[in-house]
XYZ file of C-alpha atoms in Angstrom:
684
model
C 86.018 113.991 62.927
C 82.307 114.070 63.711
C 79.068 112.491 62.642
C 78.913 109.130 60.936
C 82.338 109.385 59.290
C 84.259 107.530 62.067
C 81.638 104.778 62.086
C 81.811 104.337 58.303
C 85.614 104.373 58.263
C 85.762 101.870 61.133
C 83.278 99.599 59.339
C 85.310 99.838 56.129
C 88.515 98.949 58.010
C 86.875 95.960 59.638
C 85.394 94.745 56.363
C 88.692 95.158 54.517
C 90.503 93.322 57.296
C 88.168 90.326 57.211
C 88.132 90.216 53.399
C 91.929 90.470 53.189
C 92.396 87.669 55.721
C 90.009 85.405 53.834
C 91.881 86.072 50.591
C 95.315 85.633 52.188
C 94.539 82.396 54.007
C 92.319 80.913 51.327
C 94.721 81.516 48.437
C 97.723 80.494 50.555
C 96.056 77.106 51.018
C 95.055 76.946 47.334
C 98.532 77.608 45.909
C 101.338 75.009 45.961
C 103.811 77.499 47.480
C 101.334 78.302 50.249
C 100.755 74.634 51.077
C 104.511 74.153 51.143
C 104.884 76.993 53.650
C 102.538 75.127 56.007
C 100.528 76.429 58.936
C 103.035 79.145 59.823
C 102.744 80.656 56.364
C 98.956 80.777 56.639
C 98.560 82.264 60.126
C 101.332 84.873 60.202
C 98.916 87.715 59.191
C 96.577 87.005 62.148
C 98.334 89.434 64.597
C 98.019 92.178 61.996
C 94.329 91.411 61.549
C 93.942 91.918 65.310
C 95.782 95.257 64.991
C 93.465 96.363 62.181
C 90.323 95.434 64.142
C 91.544 97.176 67.296
C 92.470 100.206 65.201
C 88.979 100.232 63.642
C 87.437 100.099 67.117
C 89.569 103.024 68.269
C 88.689 105.047 65.157
C 85.035 104.498 65.988
C 85.360 105.507 69.661
C 88.359 107.906 69.608
C 88.764 109.184 66.054
C 90.940 112.094 67.249
C 93.580 109.735 68.652
C 96.143 108.973 65.932
C 97.064 105.656 67.586
C 93.910 104.038 66.214
C 94.655 105.191 62.669
C 98.252 103.941 62.862
C 97.113 100.553 64.200
C 94.520 100.218 61.437
C 97.002 101.281 58.739
C 99.670 98.862 60.000
C 97.267 95.941 60.089
C 95.674 96.665 56.717
C 99.040 97.159 54.973
C 100.351 93.861 56.314
C 97.130 92.030 55.436
C 97.232 93.530 51.920
C 100.832 92.359 51.649
C 99.802 88.849 52.700
C 96.783 88.866 50.358
C 98.765 90.103 47.335
C 101.546 87.622 48.081
C 99.058 84.735 48.264
C 97.329 85.901 45.099
C 100.646 86.252 43.281
C 101.636 82.685 44.180
C 98.174 81.445 43.217
C 98.078 83.441 39.957
C 101.472 82.242 38.744
C 100.818 78.637 39.755
C 98.607 78.267 36.684
C 99.923 77.628 33.200
C 98.812 81.107 32.194
C 99.169 83.913 34.794
C 95.810 85.002 36.076
C 94.393 88.519 35.957
C 96.346 91.132 37.992
C 99.180 88.788 38.856
C 101.931 91.274 37.945
C 100.384 94.154 39.912
C 99.850 91.879 42.920
C 103.493 90.780 42.804
C 104.639 94.409 42.750
C 102.499 95.291 45.781
C 103.677 92.190 47.652
C 107.260 93.211 46.870
C 107.345 96.407 48.956
C 104.156 97.003 51.067
C 105.603 95.155 54.058
C 108.192 97.921 54.533
C 105.875 100.891 55.271
C 103.710 98.524 57.340
C 106.676 97.666 59.547
C 107.627 101.324 59.789
C 104.053 102.198 60.791
C 104.408 99.761 63.695
C 107.484 101.654 64.826
C 105.501 104.897 64.503
C 102.879 103.424 66.868
C 105.471 103.107 69.622
C 106.369 106.791 69.206
C 102.815 108.055 69.832
C 101.145 105.438 72.068
C 98.871 105.877 74.053
C 98.066 109.596 73.680
C 98.336 109.711 69.895
C 101.074 112.371 69.921
C 104.799 112.673 70.600
C 105.948 113.309 74.168
C 107.699 116.585 73.297
C 108.634 118.907 70.429
C 111.976 117.169 70.004
C 110.277 113.810 69.642
C 107.973 115.268 67.012
C 111.015 115.498 64.749
C 111.507 111.758 65.219
C 107.851 111.160 64.302
C 108.250 113.291 61.170
C 111.407 111.334 60.368
C 109.446 108.064 60.568
C 106.816 109.511 58.239
C 109.591 110.596 55.855
C 110.881 106.992 55.802
C 107.421 105.776 54.805
C 107.241 108.313 51.973
C 110.771 107.350 50.890
C 109.744 103.682 50.797
C 106.812 104.405 48.513
C 109.067 106.522 46.277
C 111.733 103.805 46.172
C 109.146 101.229 45.115
C 108.182 103.140 41.954
C 111.228 102.047 39.838
C 110.454 98.377 40.535
C 107.154 98.711 38.629
C 108.843 97.704 35.412
C 110.083 94.444 36.962
C 106.693 93.336 38.232
C 106.003 89.683 37.685
C 107.305 86.374 39.014
C 110.853 87.791 39.156
C 109.881 89.840 42.220
C 109.203 86.586 44.092
C 112.665 85.110 43.509
C 115.142 84.816 46.393
C 117.810 86.917 44.680
C 116.534 90.394 43.881
C 119.760 92.381 43.564
C 119.070 93.172 39.918
C 115.656 94.649 40.617
C 115.641 98.498 40.561
C 115.136 100.010 44.001
C 115.565 96.704 45.860
C 118.721 97.817 47.698
C 117.028 100.986 48.948
C 113.804 99.197 49.845
C 115.731 96.518 51.707
C 117.746 99.156 53.575
C 114.595 101.075 54.502
C 112.845 97.861 55.428
C 115.524 96.505 57.716
C 117.772 99.385 58.686
C 115.080 102.069 58.709
C 112.641 99.823 60.536
C 115.324 99.006 63.113
C 116.056 102.697 63.681
C 112.376 103.592 64.078
C 111.808 100.655 66.416
C 114.773 101.634 68.597
C 113.502 105.221 68.680
C 110.052 103.952 69.612
C 111.527 101.821 72.381
C 113.423 104.806 73.795
C 110.298 106.974 73.458
C 108.255 104.455 75.442
C 110.908 104.371 78.177
C 110.930 108.178 78.416
C 107.133 108.345 78.390
C 107.011 105.624 81.057
C 109.244 107.640 83.386
C 107.182 110.802 82.890
C 103.735 109.221 83.232
C 101.411 108.522 86.137
C 100.687 105.104 87.608
C 97.871 104.010 85.286
C 99.550 105.224 82.095
C 102.702 103.406 83.169
C 100.754 100.160 83.355
C 99.330 100.858 79.898
C 102.771 101.604 78.477
C 104.730 98.764 80.092
C 102.931 96.097 78.064
C 103.684 97.802 74.755
C 107.203 98.455 76.011
C 107.582 94.705 76.461
C 106.180 94.141 72.956
C 108.635 96.674 71.494
C 111.505 94.924 73.227
C 110.364 91.601 71.721
C 110.217 93.116 68.221
C 113.688 94.626 68.570
C 114.902 91.229 69.781
C 113.274 89.531 66.796
C 114.906 92.069 64.478
C 118.338 91.401 65.995
C 117.716 87.649 65.672
C 116.826 88.043 61.987
C 119.967 90.056 61.310
C 122.122 87.499 63.107
C 120.595 84.597 61.155
C 121.011 86.537 57.895
C 124.706 87.071 58.601
C 125.248 83.457 59.638
C 123.396 81.992 56.661
C 124.617 84.643 54.233
C 121.133 85.530 52.979
C 119.258 88.781 52.609
C 115.932 87.035 53.303
C 116.298 85.510 56.816
C 112.524 85.476 57.286
C 112.426 82.106 55.531
C 114.253 80.574 58.504
C 111.647 78.846 60.762
C 113.206 80.160 63.974
C 113.134 83.735 62.676
C 109.571 83.264 61.390
C 108.342 81.961 64.761
C 110.165 84.794 66.577
C 108.545 87.381 64.283
C 105.110 85.804 64.795
C 105.453 85.916 68.588
C 106.835 89.468 68.542
C 104.123 90.858 66.268
C 101.425 88.997 68.247
C 102.569 90.778 71.393
C 101.514 94.177 69.971
C 97.717 93.579 69.753
C 97.909 91.625 73.018
C 99.611 94.573 74.742
C 97.088 97.075 73.383
C 94.226 94.741 74.331
C 95.499 94.471 77.916
C 95.830 98.244 78.110
C 92.233 98.611 76.904
C 90.652 95.883 79.029
C 92.670 95.833 82.238
C 93.575 99.510 82.473
C 90.523 101.053 80.732
C 92.522 102.675 77.925
C 90.298 104.942 75.793
C 87.235 103.977 77.927
C 85.872 101.468 75.395
C 85.118 98.777 77.977
C 81.372 99.310 77.538
C 81.651 98.715 73.775
C 83.575 95.502 74.346
C 81.017 94.326 76.890
C 78.134 94.925 74.464
C 80.054 93.306 71.611
C 80.589 90.153 73.668
C 76.904 90.056 74.642
C 75.471 90.607 71.157
C 77.986 88.295 69.521
C 77.219 85.480 71.976
C 73.470 85.963 71.526
C 73.819 85.877 67.755
C 75.866 82.676 68.025
C 73.243 81.168 70.372
C 70.340 81.937 68.019
C 72.268 80.634 65.018
C 73.227 77.427 66.832
C 69.614 76.788 67.873
C 68.265 77.251 64.349
C 71.031 75.262 62.710
C 70.809 72.492 65.296
C 67.025 72.122 65.177
C 66.024 73.096 61.662
C 69.023 71.662 59.808
C 70.244 68.951 62.156
C 66.923 67.476 63.220
C 65.464 68.162 59.780
C 68.211 66.020 58.243
C 67.597 63.205 60.745
C 63.859 63.105 60.070
C 64.439 63.160 56.361
C 63.098 66.619 55.586
C 65.773 67.081 52.992
C 66.088 70.546 51.452
C 62.454 71.411 52.115
C 61.833 73.896 54.987
C 59.988 72.367 57.934
C 57.497 74.801 59.470
C 57.141 72.784 62.694
C 60.887 72.698 63.331
C 61.147 76.458 62.609
C 58.372 77.181 65.098
C 60.036 74.933 67.678
C 63.362 76.729 67.204
C 61.632 80.108 67.535
C 59.896 79.017 70.755
C 63.141 77.731 72.276
C 64.934 80.967 71.400
C 62.081 83.053 72.876
C 62.037 81.085 76.144
C 65.792 80.807 76.580
C 66.749 84.255 75.283
C 66.469 86.196 78.570
C 68.260 83.624 80.795
C 71.033 83.281 78.218
C 71.321 87.061 77.877
C 71.667 87.500 81.650
C 74.348 84.827 81.904
C 76.271 86.235 78.950
C 75.975 89.747 80.405
C 77.448 88.556 83.702
C 80.278 86.872 81.828
C 80.954 90.029 79.780
C 80.904 92.182 82.906
C 83.357 89.853 84.596
C 85.569 89.932 81.503
C 85.535 93.734 81.277
C 85.117 94.874 84.882
C 86.665 91.947 86.720
C 85.262 90.954 90.115
C 83.124 94.053 90.524
C 79.614 95.254 89.902
C 78.787 97.304 86.838
C 78.213 101.052 87.254
C 74.492 100.507 86.629
C 74.329 97.817 89.315
C 76.232 99.988 91.769
C 73.888 102.972 91.386
C 70.603 101.059 91.213
C 71.552 98.818 94.132
C 72.495 101.845 96.168
C 69.210 103.582 95.303
C 67.161 100.555 96.397
C 69.011 100.324 99.702
C 68.596 104.049 100.348
C 64.836 103.710 99.899
C 64.656 101.017 102.565
C 66.530 102.593 105.453
C 67.439 105.904 107.012
C 69.607 104.514 109.783
C 73.117 105.852 110.193
C 74.301 102.386 111.156
C 73.086 100.833 107.892
C 73.107 103.542 105.212
C 76.671 104.811 105.608
C 78.313 101.339 105.422
C 76.178 100.502 102.370
C 77.165 103.799 100.765
C 80.863 103.081 101.348
C 80.547 99.549 99.961
C 78.662 100.719 96.850
C 81.297 103.365 96.098
C 84.177 100.905 96.415
C 82.610 98.057 94.444
C 81.362 100.401 91.719
C 84.923 101.335 90.731
C 86.657 98.130 91.787
C 88.247 99.861 94.781
C 89.897 98.133 97.710
C 88.813 100.607 100.369
C 86.503 103.550 100.812
C 85.326 106.002 103.434
C 82.095 107.941 103.853
C 82.062 111.016 106.060
C 78.800 112.589 107.198
C 78.954 116.138 108.573
C 76.660 116.204 111.582
C 74.773 119.252 112.877
C 77.024 121.342 115.062
C 80.195 120.541 113.103
C 80.724 116.947 114.228
C 81.449 114.062 111.868
C 80.393 110.450 111.481
C 83.008 108.389 109.614
C 82.483 104.876 108.238
C 85.191 102.815 106.480
C 84.836 99.888 104.111
C 86.031 97.291 104.830
C 85.465 97.644 108.567
C 89.072 96.895 109.483
C 90.514 99.523 107.131
C 92.986 101.877 108.805
C 94.049 103.949 105.783
C 93.816 107.727 106.035
C 94.766 108.678 102.472
C 92.565 108.055 99.445
C 93.034 108.405 95.704
C 89.758 110.250 95.051
C 87.574 112.268 97.405
C 84.270 113.811 96.301
C 82.220 116.300 98.270
C 78.574 115.295 98.679
C 76.488 118.427 98.154
C 72.730 118.901 98.411
C 71.121 122.207 97.430
C 74.443 124.021 97.674
C 75.300 122.723 101.165
C 78.019 120.140 101.757
C 76.608 117.075 103.491
C 79.779 115.003 103.633
C 82.431 113.247 101.541
C 83.002 109.962 99.711
C 86.606 108.762 99.417
C 87.801 105.773 97.375
C 91.127 104.113 96.616
C 91.953 101.335 94.179
C 94.682 98.752 94.507
C 98.327 99.706 94.116
C 99.114 100.587 90.519
C 95.527 101.325 89.461
C 93.841 104.689 89.141
C 90.258 105.826 88.712
C 89.438 106.511 85.067
C 86.902 108.931 83.588
C 83.996 106.477 83.575
C 84.631 105.494 87.181
C 84.969 109.121 88.165
C 81.594 109.826 86.548
C 80.128 106.896 88.469
C 81.406 108.376 91.735
C 79.941 111.761 90.791
C 76.552 110.164 90.088
C 76.774 108.252 93.343
C 77.649 111.433 95.246
C 74.693 113.275 93.708
C 72.337 110.496 94.797
C 73.967 110.337 98.217
C 73.280 114.062 98.758
C 69.578 113.576 99.494
C 70.258 110.468 101.579
C 72.858 112.313 103.661
C 70.485 115.242 104.034
C 67.857 112.906 105.452
C 70.440 111.281 107.706
C 71.481 114.699 108.978
C 67.871 115.608 109.682
C 67.428 112.325 111.549
C 70.610 112.911 113.535
C 69.582 116.516 114.184
C 66.176 115.417 115.460
C 67.814 112.830 117.694
C 70.238 115.449 118.969
C 67.404 117.922 119.536
C 65.486 115.257 121.423
C 68.451 114.596 123.681
C 68.966 118.326 124.182
C 65.257 118.794 124.866
C 65.283 116.087 127.505
C 68.421 117.560 129.060
C 66.980 121.098 128.965
C 63.759 119.906 130.584
C 65.758 118.305 133.360
C 67.733 121.539 133.779
C 64.533 123.607 133.802
C 62.954 121.375 136.448
C 66.158 121.562 138.473
C 66.305 125.340 138.048
C 62.690 125.677 139.110
C 63.353 123.563 142.208
C 66.386 125.680 143.042
C 64.374 128.851 142.490
C 61.638 127.638 144.820
C 64.226 126.773 147.471
C 65.831 130.195 147.039
C 62.472 131.896 147.423
C 61.764 129.767 150.478
C 65.085 130.868 151.991
C 64.458 134.499 151.104
C 60.942 134.415 152.636
C 62.212 132.527 155.696
C 65.190 134.795 156.255
C 63.432 137.996 155.224
C 59.696 138.597 155.349
C 58.960 135.649 157.653
C 61.422 136.837 160.310
C 60.067 140.346 160.026
C 56.483 139.120 160.443
C 57.444 136.951 163.437
C 59.165 139.936 165.014
C 56.077 142.053 164.386
C 53.858 139.370 165.943
C 55.960 139.318 169.116
C 55.949 143.097 169.332
C 52.185 143.233 168.851
C 51.808 140.937 171.870
C 54.084 143.176 173.838
C 52.072 146.265 172.840
C 48.933 144.576 174.113
C 50.484 144.102 177.523
C 51.827 147.654 177.641
C 48.657 149.476 176.675
C 47.280 149.207 180.235
C 50.547 149.994 181.992
C 52.853 152.096 179.727
C 51.063 153.868 176.914
C 54.099 155.915 175.866
C 56.273 152.860 175.361
C 53.454 151.098 173.555
C 53.268 154.023 171.141
C 56.997 153.813 170.468
C 56.722 150.113 169.679
C 53.774 150.796 167.363
C 55.951 153.246 165.414
C 58.598 150.532 165.067
C 55.929 148.066 163.953
C 54.833 150.510 161.273
C 58.378 150.795 159.916
C 58.882 147.037 160.012
C 55.558 146.489 158.214
C 56.705 148.859 155.452
C 60.013 146.999 155.257
C 58.223 143.628 155.045
C 55.978 144.947 152.295
C 59.039 146.144 150.369
C 60.712 142.773 150.851
C 57.671 141.011 149.435
C 57.585 143.456 146.527
C 61.221 142.642 145.792
C 60.385 138.974 145.760
C 57.463 139.651 143.446
C 59.657 141.728 141.130
C 62.100 138.825 141.004
C 59.304 136.591 139.798
C 57.906 138.987 137.220
C 58.411 142.767 137.312
C 55.242 144.777 136.830
C 57.052 147.430 134.798
C 57.906 144.794 132.173
C 54.214 144.184 131.591
C 53.326 147.883 131.501
C 56.248 149.575 129.713
C 58.264 146.843 127.998
C 61.741 145.340 127.942
C 63.958 148.431 127.846
C 62.130 150.212 130.681
C 62.288 147.079 132.851
C 66.037 146.812 132.264
C 66.626 150.490 133.091
C 64.570 150.088 136.293
C 66.579 147.027 137.326
C 69.901 148.783 136.615
C 68.861 151.826 138.665
C 67.619 149.767 141.605
C 70.730 147.556 141.698
C 73.001 150.556 141.107
C 74.837 148.783 138.274
C 77.464 150.350 135.990
C 75.522 149.556 132.843
C 73.695 151.259 130.014
C 71.130 150.206 127.424
C 71.437 151.111 123.723
C 68.858 150.597 120.999
C 65.206 151.453 120.472
C 62.770 148.596 120.117
C 59.014 148.191 120.202
C 56.860 145.816 122.189
C 56.818 142.060 121.739
C 54.852 139.162 123.114
C 55.176 139.063 126.883
C 56.735 135.581 126.762
C 59.518 136.849 124.480
C 60.136 139.955 126.594
C 60.173 137.985 129.849
C 62.691 135.411 128.613
C 64.984 138.068 127.163
C 64.651 140.158 130.350
C 65.678 137.310 132.657
C 68.527 136.315 130.288
C 69.924 139.839 130.446
C 69.422 139.953 134.246
C 71.392 136.699 134.513
C 74.155 138.178 132.346
C 74.247 141.340 134.480
C 74.478 139.218 137.607
C 77.411 137.264 136.126
C 79.141 140.489 135.106
C 78.740 142.015 138.583
C 80.079 138.801 140.097
C 83.120 138.192 137.829
C 83.838 141.771 136.665
C 82.512 144.054 139.450
C 84.339 147.165 138.218
C 83.625 146.670 134.533
C 81.233 148.764 132.474
C 78.414 146.781 130.889
C 76.776 147.636 127.565
C 73.386 146.171 126.697
C 72.512 146.420 122.991
C 68.975 145.781 121.718
C 67.829 145.619 118.083
C 64.817 144.346 116.181
C 64.676 143.691 112.440
C 63.532 141.080 109.914
C 61.261 139.397 112.458
C 64.004 138.846 115.033
C 64.912 140.396 118.381
C 68.665 140.471 118.980
C 70.440 141.431 122.168
C 73.957 141.379 123.521
C 75.500 142.010 126.950
C 79.145 143.052 126.769
C 81.578 143.909 129.547
C 85.225 144.959 129.498
C 86.200 142.618 132.318
C 89.019 140.048 132.455
C 87.268 137.525 130.175
C 87.970 133.790 129.991
C 88.777 130.967 127.540
C 85.423 129.563 126.425
C 87.118 126.392 125.120
C 88.460 125.372 128.532
C 85.718 126.444 130.918
C 82.462 124.546 131.078
C 79.210 126.460 130.827
C 77.909 127.192 134.333
C 74.314 127.004 135.506
C 73.688 130.691 134.817
C 74.947 130.544 131.228
C 73.131 127.258 130.693
C 69.866 128.784 131.892
C 70.301 131.623 129.412
C 71.035 129.196 126.568
C 67.995 127.088 127.471
C 65.710 130.113 127.486
C 66.933 131.306 124.077
C 66.852 127.861 122.453
C 63.360 127.249 123.851
C 62.260 130.247 121.760
C 63.954 128.806 118.647
C 66.835 131.293 118.782
C 70.624 131.159 118.774
C 72.937 131.764 121.711
C 76.656 132.519 121.617
C 79.389 133.364 124.130
C 82.382 135.357 122.893
C 85.254 135.781 125.327
C 89.008 135.546 125.616
C 91.442 136.273 128.470
C 91.966 140.043 128.701
C 89.270 140.845 126.099
C 86.096 140.929 128.164
C 82.973 138.850 127.662
C 80.014 139.227 125.331
C 76.740 137.314 125.387
C 74.946 137.392 122.009
C 71.532 135.995 121.223
C 68.887 136.219 118.530
C 65.281 135.018 118.848
C 62.414 135.012 116.345
C 59.993 137.799 117.351
C 57.721 140.253 115.580
C 57.024 143.734 116.863
C 53.475 144.068 118.174
C 51.399 146.703 116.443
C 50.340 149.583 118.669
C 46.686 149.489 119.726
C 44.564 152.133 117.988
């Protein structure tokens, strides 16, 4: 049912309920029989009025759920029975029966039977509005058949309508035996079936639905107990109308009152049908209306009477009442709203408060130590949870986990939502409620809204953490670079001292010796000069090697691939270079060149007999290279990165690239890297 129809039907049910109660109670007090029945006779329809109002509310919010319609029908039938009974007693208390007395007596005679059977039908379909299985549908159809049979059995009694229908002995009335059997026996059968149905549904349901069912199960047990009590009293007293016994009447009142109480608990405490927001607003608006009415009545009527205004309206008092209402309205509304929230949500914040409070706190801080605990607390309090956990996925695959409360040690949660921002998962929010409670649809929507807001916050936290991590890595890489430069300078000092310097010292000594020999032994001096020439050439070559180690000239002139081929040929390495690439900025080529040289040096050291393949490629603004050998390999998870590998990683990351080591025992080793670089256009 769509549109305004559920609203109109719900309003009609509520109006009929209130009108019927006014008629039933008012006429019960007005008639001698009603006054004789006392307070119990006047208030017995109240539980059914509560059923009708709850049913009207459910029709408004969940018109597709049959439970609301059954509740409304049960309540309205019983109220109509009470109203027609009161009117019948009132109409026949006069000397001349009043208008409609006979018809009212006929309706009061039998309408209680289908109403009672409708209550049994409620237990067969609560809370989903349908039977639990196909077999139980037959039982539901059987209950409906009993209702139809009751209406059919009441038709013959039409001719006996009048005060006779109100007498204690009704055996002579047509259809009374069948109506009585349907009313007591049939109602008992339907109630027992409903009780069994609730037990079966309870065993098949989840935790929350069990809590919703157990209250109505208790109510059904009370009604069955009241029915047994009535039958026992009827047998003992020998009457077919045991309801007149005060004990039976009180038992019936308590049993029938338990039904709207059970449904109300299921709605309020366990969020049945998600109408908690409607109840909250109803409490607020009703309290405000009562406040405004009380102010006007108290000031305009009360004070007006004291000052002697009489029936004449007092403009000053009306203005004073309006001013008081205007000033006090907002404070009263806030206090009533807090009371309604506490009534509906318990000791927890409303969903609106949870989200807005979280948004305000997110705008004030981007600290991991403050945002994540606040996020966990907001998620838990928003749904009335007892514990929660927020997990932030850090750059590099690490995690930052925060629990609320701080001393929570639980590792399993009822609901876990992924926090996603722009298609990338930032983390997770996990929440659990207390034992026996589950997260309903509204609370799940709240968590989804919270997770969507947390996505941007977690993204910012990740960026902050990534910047902090990059800063730490930058400081560490700078320290490694300084250390590497110091070690390189010491190595060069050793190479110059042990190589070119020793050669130059030897040449200096020999030059002194040649000077002494020139006057005495020219031939020997000539021989030494030839040696000096060879040693000078060797010293020059040594210095050239040192210079090439610093920066090879061929790299500047011919590019990366030519420099690598030259180095491989000079060092006599078992390696080859694949791939054709252009020229890049000299800084890019130099860093890649020395990375590959470092990889070749590692390969020659750890896999001297292995063949090495160097692959170069350039596309999409990136220069990629890999150095792969078929050596013994190693487990990258157990071996720390050495200084050589660390130097390579630092060089690549300094260019904004990525560096990866792929190796396993017996599978060789591969160094892979990718750096941003654009091919230089050839000079024209």
